[in-house]
Amino acid sequence: MTAAALLLVAFAAADVPADPSAPAAVSLEIRDPAALLAHPLIGNVWAELNEAPGVREARRRPELDAVLDPLRFLAGRCDRDVPTLLADLTAGGVRFDWSGEENGPAALTIAAASPEVWQEFLPALRTWLSRTADPLTALAAIPPDLQDGQEWTVGSLRYQLDGATLSLASGGAPYAPRAAGEDHVHLRIDLHHLRESGRLPAEAEFQKDPAFAALLGGYAASLLSANQFDLSLADSGAKSDGLSLRIAMDGEERLPGFFAPPDAVSPAPLNVAGALYSASWYRDYRTLWDARGSALPPEQVEALEARDFEIRQGIKVLGADVLPSELASAFDSSWRAVVVNGEREYLVAATPPLPAAGLAVSLRDRERFEDLARPALSAIRLVAVFGGAKMQPFRTRGSEGELDLSGLRFLDRSGADSVGDRARFNVAPTWTVHRGHFVVASTRPLVRSIAAALDAEAESPHRLPPGVTESQRFEPEAFAAALDAAGASVRFALIAEGGFDSLEAAAIQEAAARALRSLGPITVTTAVDDSGLSLEMQFTPAASDR
């Protein structure tokens, strides 16, 4: 946000009664915005993207000039360039506090590098505002002879200059203290206050969607019951060359079965060579289903049970008389996913080449699962063969020590004359049961790779720390390789959809790949304990940049 925008922040236009002793419902601190943007990790990515054609085009847009022209004027009057002016204005940090009430009290504090910065900038701002027809020209009332400790009022806004700190407040709010934390960014939200004042709902409509409840319901329940939300961005790594983004919510309310118990130890993500993405998470759907009556609103329970019965009736005509809830209850609590660059499956080359994805789910009882899953999988095969998808089922029985594989394949020469037709040849859905897990993937090679990872894990188990309920890992280097592999298709999309010429499209693709290669692995860890729920993202530079 530019300095001018910070100074012209839209506080309430009308006076609002305030309780100065009430704590802020929302507080945002940015310790040193310019230093954050200059962080090696951010700088490396920006350096790769900055000269890409799309970014250069954006920098030449008239809308950007409308923002930059006033800043250029102010920087010139202060004998600086724009980046240096913004860095000097915010070197001591920025803090914003808001009461949480509509048009309620708010306060903004900006700490510059020195008192002299404001002594130069504020007269320049006064001059610029006096020359415009903007309705906010009332700020031209900035006193011409500024003194340290001086306070002045413009409409409902109060200003105070105290050394290197400029403070603004509205609605009777006290001035916000200076940003004092060690984090680059710290956001704190008093969820309890916002909920009590009606600014946040006690229950969200999306919670009533059964699919949402199954996938993200636990996170929604934690957010809607937490009293406080904290987000922080800080340095990480031995050399402070990485960044850590942490989100924490207090509260003990849990959706039963959604998160791992605090003392539970879950398996780590699968170790599959060349993975772009891998994840491991805890989800006990049998416990979730059994607790639906006490954990969910009655209308959501009713919708969930109706949908369960509806799906059963839909597949019953295909010979599969099974409730989805019964099938889900046969799964145990360990779910692990992996995405890799795809391998060629067909005689016809897939265009564009897409990554392959797979899933391994632990089973409570293999025999019960197979009894329940067999008719459901048969129904899927019937739909694929006779539903116009032009697929055929296959099954391979492995000898001792090898895998039994079942799945579906497209016919190799099923009218694949266009690029759209050839995209289907990325997929040959395949499944098996191996080492107590149901394994399913979009290709046969990936099923075999997951099975091999399960074999290796049986010899040398790798577990997550107690209380960690979810772990994810992104590999930017592998994503860059996938981008390279899909080169022609990516460039075609940029030309057709973005309006770039072929040279620009190639430059954009190369810049994106270089930006990805400047990053090391990105990890996301979610944990639960007695204090609440926390999520941490770790960003690291590529090994070659350390």
Coordinates of C-alpha atoms in Angstrom, one line a residue:
M1 CA 0.0 0.0 0.0
T2 CA 1.4 3.4 -0.9
A3 CA 2.2 6.1 1.7
A4 CA -0.5 8.4 0.3
A5 CA -3.1 5.6 0.5
L6 CA -2.0 4.9 4.1
L7 CA -2.5 8.6 5.0
L8 CA -5.9 8.8 3.2
V9 CA -7.2 5.6 4.8
A10 CA -11.0 5.7 4.8
F11 CA -11.9 6.1 8.5
A12 CA -15.5 7.0 9.4
A13 CA -16.7 10.2 7.9
A14 CA -19.2 10.7 10.7
D15 CA -18.4 10.9 14.4
V16 CA -19.1 7.7 16.3
P17 CA -19.3 7.2 20.0
A18 CA -16.3 5.2 21.2
D19 CA -15.1 3.4 24.3
P20 CA -11.3 4.3 24.4
S21 CA -10.7 1.6 26.9
A22 CA -12.0 -1.2 24.6
P23 CA -9.3 -3.3 23.0
A24 CA -9.1 -3.3 19.2
A25 CA -11.0 -6.2 17.5
V26 CA -8.5 -6.1 14.6
S27 CA -4.8 -5.2 14.9
L28 CA -2.3 -5.4 12.0
E29 CA 1.4 -4.7 12.4
I30 CA 4.0 -4.6 9.6
R31 CA 7.4 -4.1 11.1
D32 CA 9.3 -2.8 8.1
P33 CA 7.4 -3.1 4.7
A34 CA 10.5 -2.3 2.6
A35 CA 12.7 -4.8 4.5
L36 CA 10.1 -7.5 3.9
L37 CA 9.9 -6.8 0.2
A38 CA 13.7 -6.9 0.1
H39 CA 13.8 -10.3 1.9
P40 CA 16.1 -12.7 -0.2
L41 CA 13.3 -15.2 -0.7
I42 CA 10.8 -12.6 -2.0
G43 CA 13.5 -10.7 -3.9
N44 CA 14.6 -13.8 -5.8
V45 CA 11.0 -14.6 -6.9
W46 CA 10.3 -11.0 -7.9
A47 CA 13.6 -10.7 -9.8
E48 CA 12.6 -13.6 -12.0
L49 CA 9.0 -12.4 -12.6
N50 CA 9.7 -8.6 -12.8
E51 CA 10.8 -8.6 -16.4
A52 CA 8.3 -11.1 -17.8
P53 CA 6.2 -9.6 -20.6
G54 CA 2.9 -9.7 -18.6
V55 CA 4.5 -7.8 -15.7
R56 CA 6.1 -5.2 -18.0
E57 CA 2.7 -4.7 -19.7
A58 CA 1.0 -4.2 -16.3
R59 CA 3.6 -1.6 -15.3
R60 CA 2.8 0.4 -18.5
R61 CA -1.0 0.6 -17.7
P62 CA -2.6 4.1 -17.2
E63 CA -4.2 2.9 -14.0
L64 CA -0.8 2.4 -12.5
D65 CA 0.4 5.8 -13.6
A66 CA -2.6 7.3 -11.8
V67 CA -1.2 5.9 -8.6
L68 CA 2.5 6.5 -9.3
D69 CA 2.2 10.1 -10.6
P70 CA 1.4 11.6 -7.1
L71 CA 4.1 9.4 -5.6
R72 CA 6.6 10.7 -8.2
F73 CA 5.7 14.2 -7.3
L74 CA 6.1 13.6 -3.6
A75 CA 9.3 11.8 -4.0
G76 CA 10.7 14.6 -6.2
R77 CA 9.8 17.2 -3.6
C78 CA 11.5 15.1 -0.9
D79 CA 14.6 14.6 -3.2
R80 CA 14.2 10.8 -3.3
D81 CA 13.0 8.2 -5.7
V82 CA 9.7 6.5 -5.0
P83 CA 11.0 3.2 -3.4
T84 CA 13.4 5.2 -1.1
L85 CA 10.5 7.5 0.0
L86 CA 8.2 4.6 0.8
A87 CA 11.0 2.8 2.7
D88 CA 11.9 5.9 4.7
L89 CA 8.2 6.6 5.5
T90 CA 7.6 3.1 6.9
A91 CA 11.0 2.1 8.2
G92 CA 9.8 2.1 11.8
G93 CA 6.7 0.0 11.1
V94 CA 3.0 0.4 10.5
R95 CA 0.2 -0.5 12.8
F96 CA -3.6 -0.4 12.2
D97 CA -6.2 -0.9 14.9
W98 CA -10.0 -1.1 14.4
S99 CA -12.8 -1.5 17.0
G100 CA -14.7 -4.0 14.9
E101 CA -17.8 -1.8 14.7
E102 CA -19.2 -0.5 11.3
N103 CA -17.9 3.0 11.0
G104 CA -16.3 2.5 14.4
P105 CA -13.2 3.9 15.9
A106 CA -9.9 3.2 14.1
A107 CA -6.3 4.2 14.4
L108 CA -3.2 4.1 12.2
T109 CA 0.4 4.7 13.2
I110 CA 3.2 5.1 10.7
A111 CA 6.8 5.3 12.1
A112 CA 9.3 6.8 9.7
A113 CA 13.1 6.5 9.6
S114 CA 13.5 9.8 11.4
P115 CA 11.6 13.0 12.3
E116 CA 13.1 14.8 9.3
V117 CA 11.2 12.4 6.9
W118 CA 7.8 13.8 8.1
Q119 CA 9.1 17.4 8.1
E120 CA 9.8 16.9 4.4
F121 CA 6.9 14.7 3.4
L122 CA 3.9 16.4 5.0
P123 CA 4.5 19.8 3.5
A124 CA 4.9 18.1 0.1
L125 CA 1.7 16.2 0.7
R126 CA 0.0 19.5 1.6
T127 CA 1.1 21.1 -1.6
W128 CA 0.0 18.2 -3.8
L129 CA -3.4 18.0 -2.1
S130 CA -4.0 21.7 -2.5
R131 CA -3.5 21.3 -6.3
T132 CA -6.1 18.6 -6.8
A133 CA -9.9 18.5 -7.0
D134 CA -10.0 15.4 -4.8
P135 CA -12.7 15.5 -2.1
L136 CA -10.0 14.6 0.5
T137 CA -8.3 17.9 -0.1
A138 CA -9.3 18.8 3.5
L139 CA -6.0 17.2 4.3
A140 CA -4.5 20.4 2.9
A141 CA -5.2 21.7 6.4
I142 CA -1.9 20.2 7.6
P143 CA -0.3 23.0 9.6
P144 CA 2.3 24.8 7.5
D145 CA 4.8 25.0 10.4
L146 CA 4.9 21.5 11.9
Q147 CA 6.2 21.1 15.4
D148 CA 7.1 17.9 17.3
G149 CA 4.1 16.8 19.4
Q150 CA 1.7 18.8 17.3
E151 CA -1.9 17.6 17.0
W152 CA -4.5 18.8 14.5
T153 CA -8.0 17.7 13.4
V154 CA -9.5 17.4 9.9
G155 CA -13.2 16.4 10.0
S156 CA -13.5 13.4 12.3
L157 CA -9.8 12.5 12.0
R158 CA -7.2 13.5 14.6
Y159 CA -3.5 13.6 13.7
Q160 CA -0.5 13.8 15.9
L161 CA 3.2 14.1 15.0
D162 CA 5.5 12.7 17.7
G163 CA 9.1 12.6 16.5
A164 CA 9.3 10.0 13.7
T165 CA 5.8 8.8 14.3
L166 CA 2.6 10.1 12.6
S167 CA -0.7 8.8 14.2
L168 CA -4.2 9.1 12.9
A169 CA -7.4 8.2 14.8
S170 CA -11.1 8.5 14.3
G171 CA -14.2 8.1 16.3
G172 CA -12.6 9.0 19.6
A173 CA -10.2 6.0 19.4
P174 CA -6.8 6.3 21.2
Y175 CA -3.8 6.5 18.9
A176 CA -2.4 3.1 18.1
P177 CA 1.0 2.1 19.6
R178 CA 4.0 1.7 17.3
A179 CA 4.6 -1.7 15.8
A180 CA 6.8 -3.5 18.3
G181 CA 6.8 -7.2 17.4
E182 CA 9.6 -9.2 16.0
D183 CA 7.5 -10.7 13.2
H184 CA 7.5 -9.1 9.7
V185 CA 3.7 -9.1 9.8
H186 CA 1.3 -9.8 12.7
L187 CA -2.5 -9.9 12.4
R188 CA -4.7 -10.4 15.4
I189 CA -8.5 -10.7 15.2
D190 CA -10.8 -10.9 18.3
L191 CA -13.3 -13.3 16.8
H192 CA -15.3 -13.4 20.0
H193 CA -15.9 -9.7 19.9
L194 CA -16.8 -9.7 16.2
R195 CA -19.2 -12.6 16.8
E196 CA -20.8 -10.9 19.7
S197 CA -21.3 -7.7 17.8
G198 CA -22.8 -9.5 14.8
R199 CA -19.9 -8.8 12.5
L200 CA -19.3 -12.6 12.2
P201 CA -21.9 -15.3 12.0
A202 CA -22.1 -18.0 14.7
E203 CA -22.8 -20.5 11.9
A204 CA -22.1 -20.2 8.2
E205 CA -24.3 -21.5 5.4
F206 CA -21.5 -23.5 3.7
Q207 CA -21.4 -25.7 6.8
K208 CA -24.7 -27.2 5.8
D209 CA -23.1 -28.7 2.6
P210 CA -22.3 -32.4 3.3
A211 CA -19.3 -32.3 0.9
F212 CA -17.9 -29.2 2.6
A213 CA -18.4 -30.8 6.1
A214 CA -16.5 -33.9 5.0
L215 CA -13.6 -32.0 3.5
L216 CA -13.2 -28.8 5.5
G217 CA -15.9 -29.0 8.3
G218 CA -13.3 -29.3 11.1
Y219 CA -11.5 -26.1 10.1
A220 CA -14.8 -24.2 9.8
A221 CA -15.9 -25.5 13.3
S222 CA -12.6 -24.4 14.8
L223 CA -12.8 -20.9 13.2
L224 CA -16.4 -20.4 14.2
S225 CA -15.8 -21.4 17.8
A226 CA -12.4 -19.7 18.3
N227 CA -12.0 -16.6 20.4
Q228 CA -8.9 -15.3 18.7
F229 CA -7.2 -15.6 15.3
D230 CA -3.5 -14.9 14.9
L231 CA -1.4 -14.7 11.7
S232 CA 2.3 -14.0 11.7
L233 CA 5.0 -13.9 9.1
A234 CA 8.6 -14.3 10.4
D235 CA 12.1 -15.2 9.3
S236 CA 13.0 -18.9 9.5
G237 CA 16.1 -21.1 8.8
A238 CA 19.5 -20.9 10.3
K239 CA 20.5 -18.0 8.0
S240 CA 17.0 -16.3 8.3
D241 CA 16.8 -16.8 4.6
G242 CA 13.4 -18.5 4.7
L243 CA 9.9 -17.3 5.8
S244 CA 7.4 -18.9 8.1
L245 CA 3.7 -18.1 7.9
R246 CA 1.8 -19.2 11.1
I247 CA -1.9 -19.2 11.8
A248 CA -3.2 -20.0 15.3
M249 CA -6.7 -20.3 16.7
D250 CA -7.6 -21.0 20.3
G251 CA -10.5 -23.0 21.5
E252 CA -11.1 -26.7 22.2
E253 CA -14.2 -27.4 20.1
R254 CA -13.5 -30.2 17.6
L255 CA -15.5 -32.0 15.0
P256 CA -15.1 -35.6 16.3
G257 CA -12.9 -37.7 14.0
F258 CA -11.8 -34.7 11.8
F259 CA -8.4 -34.0 13.5
A260 CA -5.9 -36.4 15.1
P261 CA -6.1 -36.7 18.9
P262 CA -3.3 -34.7 20.5
D263 CA -1.4 -37.9 21.4
A264 CA -2.0 -39.7 18.0
V265 CA 1.0 -40.4 15.8
S266 CA 0.2 -40.4 12.0
P267 CA 2.3 -41.7 9.1
A268 CA 4.3 -39.2 7.2
P269 CA 3.6 -38.3 3.5
L270 CA 4.5 -41.0 1.0
N271 CA 8.1 -40.9 -0.2
V272 CA 7.6 -41.2 -4.0
A273 CA 10.4 -40.2 -6.2
G274 CA 9.8 -37.1 -8.3
A275 CA 6.7 -36.0 -6.4
L276 CA 5.4 -32.5 -7.1
Y277 CA 3.2 -32.6 -4.1
S278 CA 2.6 -35.1 -1.2
A279 CA 0.4 -34.9 1.8
S280 CA -0.7 -37.0 4.8
W281 CA -3.8 -36.2 6.9
Y282 CA -5.9 -37.7 9.6
R283 CA -9.6 -38.2 8.9
D284 CA -11.8 -40.8 10.7
Y285 CA -15.0 -40.8 8.8
R286 CA -16.6 -43.6 10.9
T287 CA -16.2 -41.5 14.0
L288 CA -17.5 -38.4 12.0
W289 CA -20.5 -40.3 10.8
D290 CA -21.3 -41.8 14.2
A291 CA -21.1 -38.4 15.9
R292 CA -23.2 -36.6 13.3
G293 CA -26.2 -36.2 15.6
S294 CA -24.2 -34.4 18.3
A295 CA -21.7 -32.6 16.2
L296 CA -23.8 -31.1 13.3
P297 CA -27.0 -29.0 13.2
P298 CA -30.2 -31.1 12.7
E299 CA -30.8 -29.8 9.2
Q300 CA -27.2 -30.8 8.1
V301 CA -27.7 -34.3 9.6
E302 CA -30.9 -34.6 7.6
A303 CA -29.3 -33.4 4.4
L304 CA -26.3 -35.7 4.9
E305 CA -28.5 -38.8 5.5
A306 CA -30.8 -37.9 2.6
R307 CA -27.7 -37.6 0.3
D308 CA -26.3 -40.9 1.5
F309 CA -29.6 -42.7 0.7
E310 CA -29.9 -40.9 -2.7
I311 CA -26.5 -42.1 -3.8
R312 CA -27.3 -45.6 -2.8
Q313 CA -30.5 -45.5 -4.8
G314 CA -28.7 -44.1 -7.8
I315 CA -26.1 -46.9 -8.0
K316 CA -28.6 -49.6 -6.9
V317 CA -29.8 -49.9 -10.5
L318 CA -26.3 -50.9 -11.5
G319 CA -26.2 -53.7 -9.0
A320 CA -24.4 -51.9 -6.2
D321 CA -26.6 -51.9 -3.0
V322 CA -24.2 -50.1 -0.6
L323 CA -24.5 -46.8 1.3
P324 CA -21.5 -44.5 0.8
S325 CA -21.4 -44.0 4.6
E326 CA -20.8 -47.8 5.0
L327 CA -18.0 -47.7 2.5
A328 CA -16.4 -44.6 4.1
S329 CA -16.6 -46.3 7.5
A330 CA -14.5 -49.2 6.2
F331 CA -11.6 -46.8 5.8
D332 CA -9.2 -46.1 8.7
S333 CA -7.9 -42.7 9.6
S334 CA -4.7 -42.3 7.4
W335 CA -5.2 -40.6 4.1
R336 CA -2.2 -39.8 1.9
A337 CA -2.0 -38.2 -1.6
V338 CA 0.8 -37.7 -4.1
V339 CA 1.1 -35.9 -7.4
V340 CA 3.9 -36.7 -9.8
N341 CA 4.9 -36.0 -13.4
G342 CA 2.9 -38.5 -15.5
E343 CA 4.5 -41.3 -17.5
R344 CA 3.2 -42.4 -20.9
E345 CA 0.4 -44.9 -20.7
Y346 CA -0.8 -45.3 -24.3
L347 CA 0.4 -45.7 -27.8
V348 CA -1.1 -42.3 -28.5
A349 CA 0.9 -39.5 -26.8
A350 CA -1.1 -37.4 -24.4
T351 CA -1.4 -33.7 -25.3
P352 CA -0.9 -31.8 -23.2
P353 CA 1.0 -34.0 -20.8
L354 CA -0.5 -33.7 -17.3
P355 CA 0.7 -34.8 -13.8
A356 CA -0.7 -38.0 -12.3
A357 CA -2.4 -38.1 -8.9
G358 CA -2.8 -41.0 -6.5
L359 CA -4.3 -41.7 -3.1
A360 CA -3.6 -44.3 -0.4
V361 CA -6.1 -44.9 2.4
S362 CA -5.6 -47.2 5.3
L363 CA -8.3 -49.9 5.9
R364 CA -9.9 -51.1 9.1
D365 CA -10.8 -54.5 7.7
R366 CA -9.6 -55.5 4.2
E367 CA -12.2 -58.2 3.7
R368 CA -15.1 -56.0 4.7
F369 CA -13.8 -53.2 2.5
E370 CA -13.6 -55.5 -0.5
D371 CA -17.1 -56.8 0.1
L372 CA -18.5 -53.3 0.2
A373 CA -16.3 -51.9 -2.6
R374 CA -16.7 -54.7 -5.1
P375 CA -20.2 -53.8 -6.3
A376 CA -19.4 -50.0 -6.2
L377 CA -16.3 -50.5 -8.4
S378 CA -18.3 -52.8 -10.7
A379 CA -20.9 -50.0 -11.1
I380 CA -18.1 -47.6 -12.0
R381 CA -16.9 -50.0 -14.7
L382 CA -20.3 -50.3 -16.2
V383 CA -20.8 -46.6 -16.4
A384 CA -17.3 -46.1 -18.0
V385 CA -17.8 -48.8 -20.6
F386 CA -21.5 -48.1 -21.6
G387 CA -21.7 -44.5 -20.7
G388 CA -20.0 -43.1 -23.7
A389 CA -16.6 -42.7 -22.2
K390 CA -15.1 -45.2 -24.7
M391 CA -13.2 -47.1 -21.9
Q392 CA -12.5 -50.7 -21.3
P393 CA -11.9 -52.4 -17.9
F394 CA -8.7 -54.4 -17.3
R395 CA -7.4 -56.6 -14.5
T396 CA -3.9 -58.0 -14.1
R397 CA -3.2 -60.7 -11.6
G398 CA 0.4 -60.5 -10.3
S399 CA 2.4 -63.5 -9.3
E400 CA 3.6 -64.0 -5.8
G401 CA 4.9 -60.7 -4.4
E402 CA 3.5 -58.7 -7.3
L403 CA 0.4 -56.5 -7.5
D404 CA -3.1 -57.4 -8.6
L405 CA -4.3 -54.3 -10.5
S406 CA -7.8 -53.4 -11.7
G407 CA -8.8 -50.3 -13.7
L408 CA -10.0 -48.7 -16.8
R409 CA -8.3 -47.6 -20.0
F410 CA -9.4 -45.6 -23.0
L411 CA -9.2 -47.3 -26.3
D412 CA -5.9 -46.3 -27.9
R413 CA -7.4 -45.1 -31.2
S414 CA -10.8 -43.8 -30.1
G415 CA -11.0 -40.9 -32.5
A416 CA -8.0 -39.1 -31.1
D417 CA -7.6 -36.5 -33.8
S418 CA -7.5 -33.3 -31.8
V419 CA -5.6 -32.0 -28.9
G420 CA -8.7 -32.1 -26.8
D421 CA -9.2 -35.8 -27.6
R422 CA -5.6 -36.6 -26.8
A423 CA -5.7 -35.1 -23.3
R424 CA -7.6 -38.2 -22.1
F425 CA -4.5 -40.3 -22.6
N426 CA -3.1 -38.9 -19.4
V427 CA -5.5 -41.1 -17.5
A428 CA -5.9 -44.8 -16.9
P429 CA -7.7 -45.1 -13.5
T430 CA -6.1 -48.0 -11.6
W431 CA -6.6 -49.4 -8.1
T432 CA -5.4 -52.2 -5.8
V433 CA -5.3 -53.1 -2.1
H434 CA -1.7 -53.4 -0.8
R435 CA -0.3 -53.6 2.8
G436 CA -3.6 -52.7 4.4
H437 CA -4.3 -49.7 2.1
F438 CA -6.6 -49.0 -0.7
V439 CA -4.5 -47.5 -3.5
V440 CA -6.0 -45.6 -6.4
A441 CA -4.3 -43.4 -9.0
S442 CA -4.8 -41.9 -12.4
T443 CA -2.1 -44.2 -13.9
R444 CA -0.8 -47.7 -13.4
P445 CA 2.9 -46.6 -12.9
L446 CA 1.8 -44.3 -10.0
V447 CA -0.1 -47.2 -8.3
R448 CA 3.1 -49.2 -8.5
S449 CA 5.2 -46.3 -7.1
I450 CA 2.8 -45.9 -4.2
A451 CA 2.9 -49.6 -3.5
A452 CA 6.7 -49.5 -3.5
A453 CA 6.6 -46.6 -1.0
L454 CA 4.4 -48.6 1.3
D455 CA 6.8 -51.5 1.1
A456 CA 9.7 -49.2 2.0
E457 CA 7.7 -47.7 4.8
A458 CA 7.0 -51.2 6.3
E459 CA 10.7 -51.7 6.6
S460 CA 11.5 -48.2 8.0
P461 CA 8.4 -46.4 9.3
H462 CA 8.4 -42.6 9.2
R463 CA 5.9 -40.9 11.5
L464 CA 4.7 -37.4 12.1
P465 CA 5.2 -35.8 15.5
P466 CA 2.4 -36.3 18.0
G467 CA -0.5 -34.0 17.5
V468 CA 0.3 -33.2 13.9
T469 CA -2.9 -33.9 12.0
E470 CA -1.8 -32.9 8.5
S471 CA 1.5 -32.5 6.6
Q472 CA 1.9 -31.3 3.1
R473 CA 5.0 -30.8 0.9
F474 CA 5.3 -28.9 -2.4
E475 CA 8.3 -29.2 -4.6
P476 CA 8.7 -26.1 -6.8
E477 CA 11.6 -27.7 -8.7
A478 CA 9.4 -30.6 -9.8
F479 CA 6.6 -28.1 -10.7
A480 CA 9.1 -26.2 -12.9
A481 CA 9.9 -29.5 -14.6
A482 CA 6.2 -30.1 -15.2
L483 CA 5.9 -26.6 -16.7
D484 CA 8.8 -27.4 -19.0
A485 CA 7.3 -30.7 -20.1
A486 CA 4.0 -29.0 -21.0
G487 CA 5.9 -26.2 -22.8
A488 CA 4.1 -26.1 -26.1
S489 CA 0.6 -26.4 -24.5
V490 CA 1.4 -23.6 -22.0
R491 CA 2.6 -21.3 -24.7
F492 CA -0.4 -22.0 -26.8
A493 CA -2.7 -21.1 -23.9
L494 CA -0.8 -17.9 -23.3
I495 CA -1.1 -17.0 -27.0
A496 CA -4.8 -18.0 -27.3
E497 CA -6.1 -16.7 -23.9
G498 CA -3.6 -14.0 -23.0
G499 CA -3.1 -12.3 -26.3
F500 CA 0.7 -12.7 -26.2
D501 CA 2.9 -13.4 -29.2
S502 CA 5.0 -16.5 -29.3
L503 CA 8.2 -14.8 -28.0
E504 CA 6.3 -13.3 -25.1
A505 CA 4.6 -16.5 -24.3
A506 CA 8.0 -18.3 -24.2
A507 CA 9.5 -15.6 -22.0
I508 CA 6.6 -15.8 -19.5
Q509 CA 6.9 -19.6 -19.3
E510 CA 10.7 -19.4 -18.7
A511 CA 10.3 -16.6 -16.1
A512 CA 7.7 -18.7 -14.2
A513 CA 10.0 -21.8 -14.3
R514 CA 12.9 -19.8 -13.0
A515 CA 10.8 -18.3 -10.2
L516 CA 9.8 -21.8 -9.2
R517 CA 13.4 -23.0 -9.2
S518 CA 14.5 -20.1 -6.9
L519 CA 12.3 -21.7 -4.2
G520 CA 13.1 -24.8 -2.1
P521 CA 10.5 -27.2 -0.7
I522 CA 7.4 -25.6 0.8
T523 CA 5.9 -27.4 3.7
V524 CA 2.5 -27.0 5.5
T525 CA 2.0 -28.5 8.9
T526 CA -1.3 -28.5 10.9
A527 CA -1.3 -29.4 14.5
V528 CA -3.9 -29.6 17.4
D529 CA -3.4 -29.5 21.1
D530 CA -5.1 -28.3 24.2
S531 CA -4.5 -24.6 23.3
G532 CA -6.1 -24.9 19.9
L533 CA -5.3 -25.3 16.2
S534 CA -2.2 -24.1 14.4
L535 CA -1.1 -24.1 10.8
E536 CA 2.5 -23.3 9.7
M537 CA 3.8 -22.8 6.2
Q538 CA 7.6 -22.9 5.7
F539 CA 9.2 -21.3 2.6
T540 CA 12.8 -21.9 1.8
P541 CA 15.2 -20.7 -1.0
A542 CA 16.5 -23.2 -3.4
A543 CA 19.6 -25.0 -2.2
S544 CA 21.7 -23.3 -4.9
D545 CA 20.7 -19.9 -3.5
R546 CA 21.8 -20.6 0.1

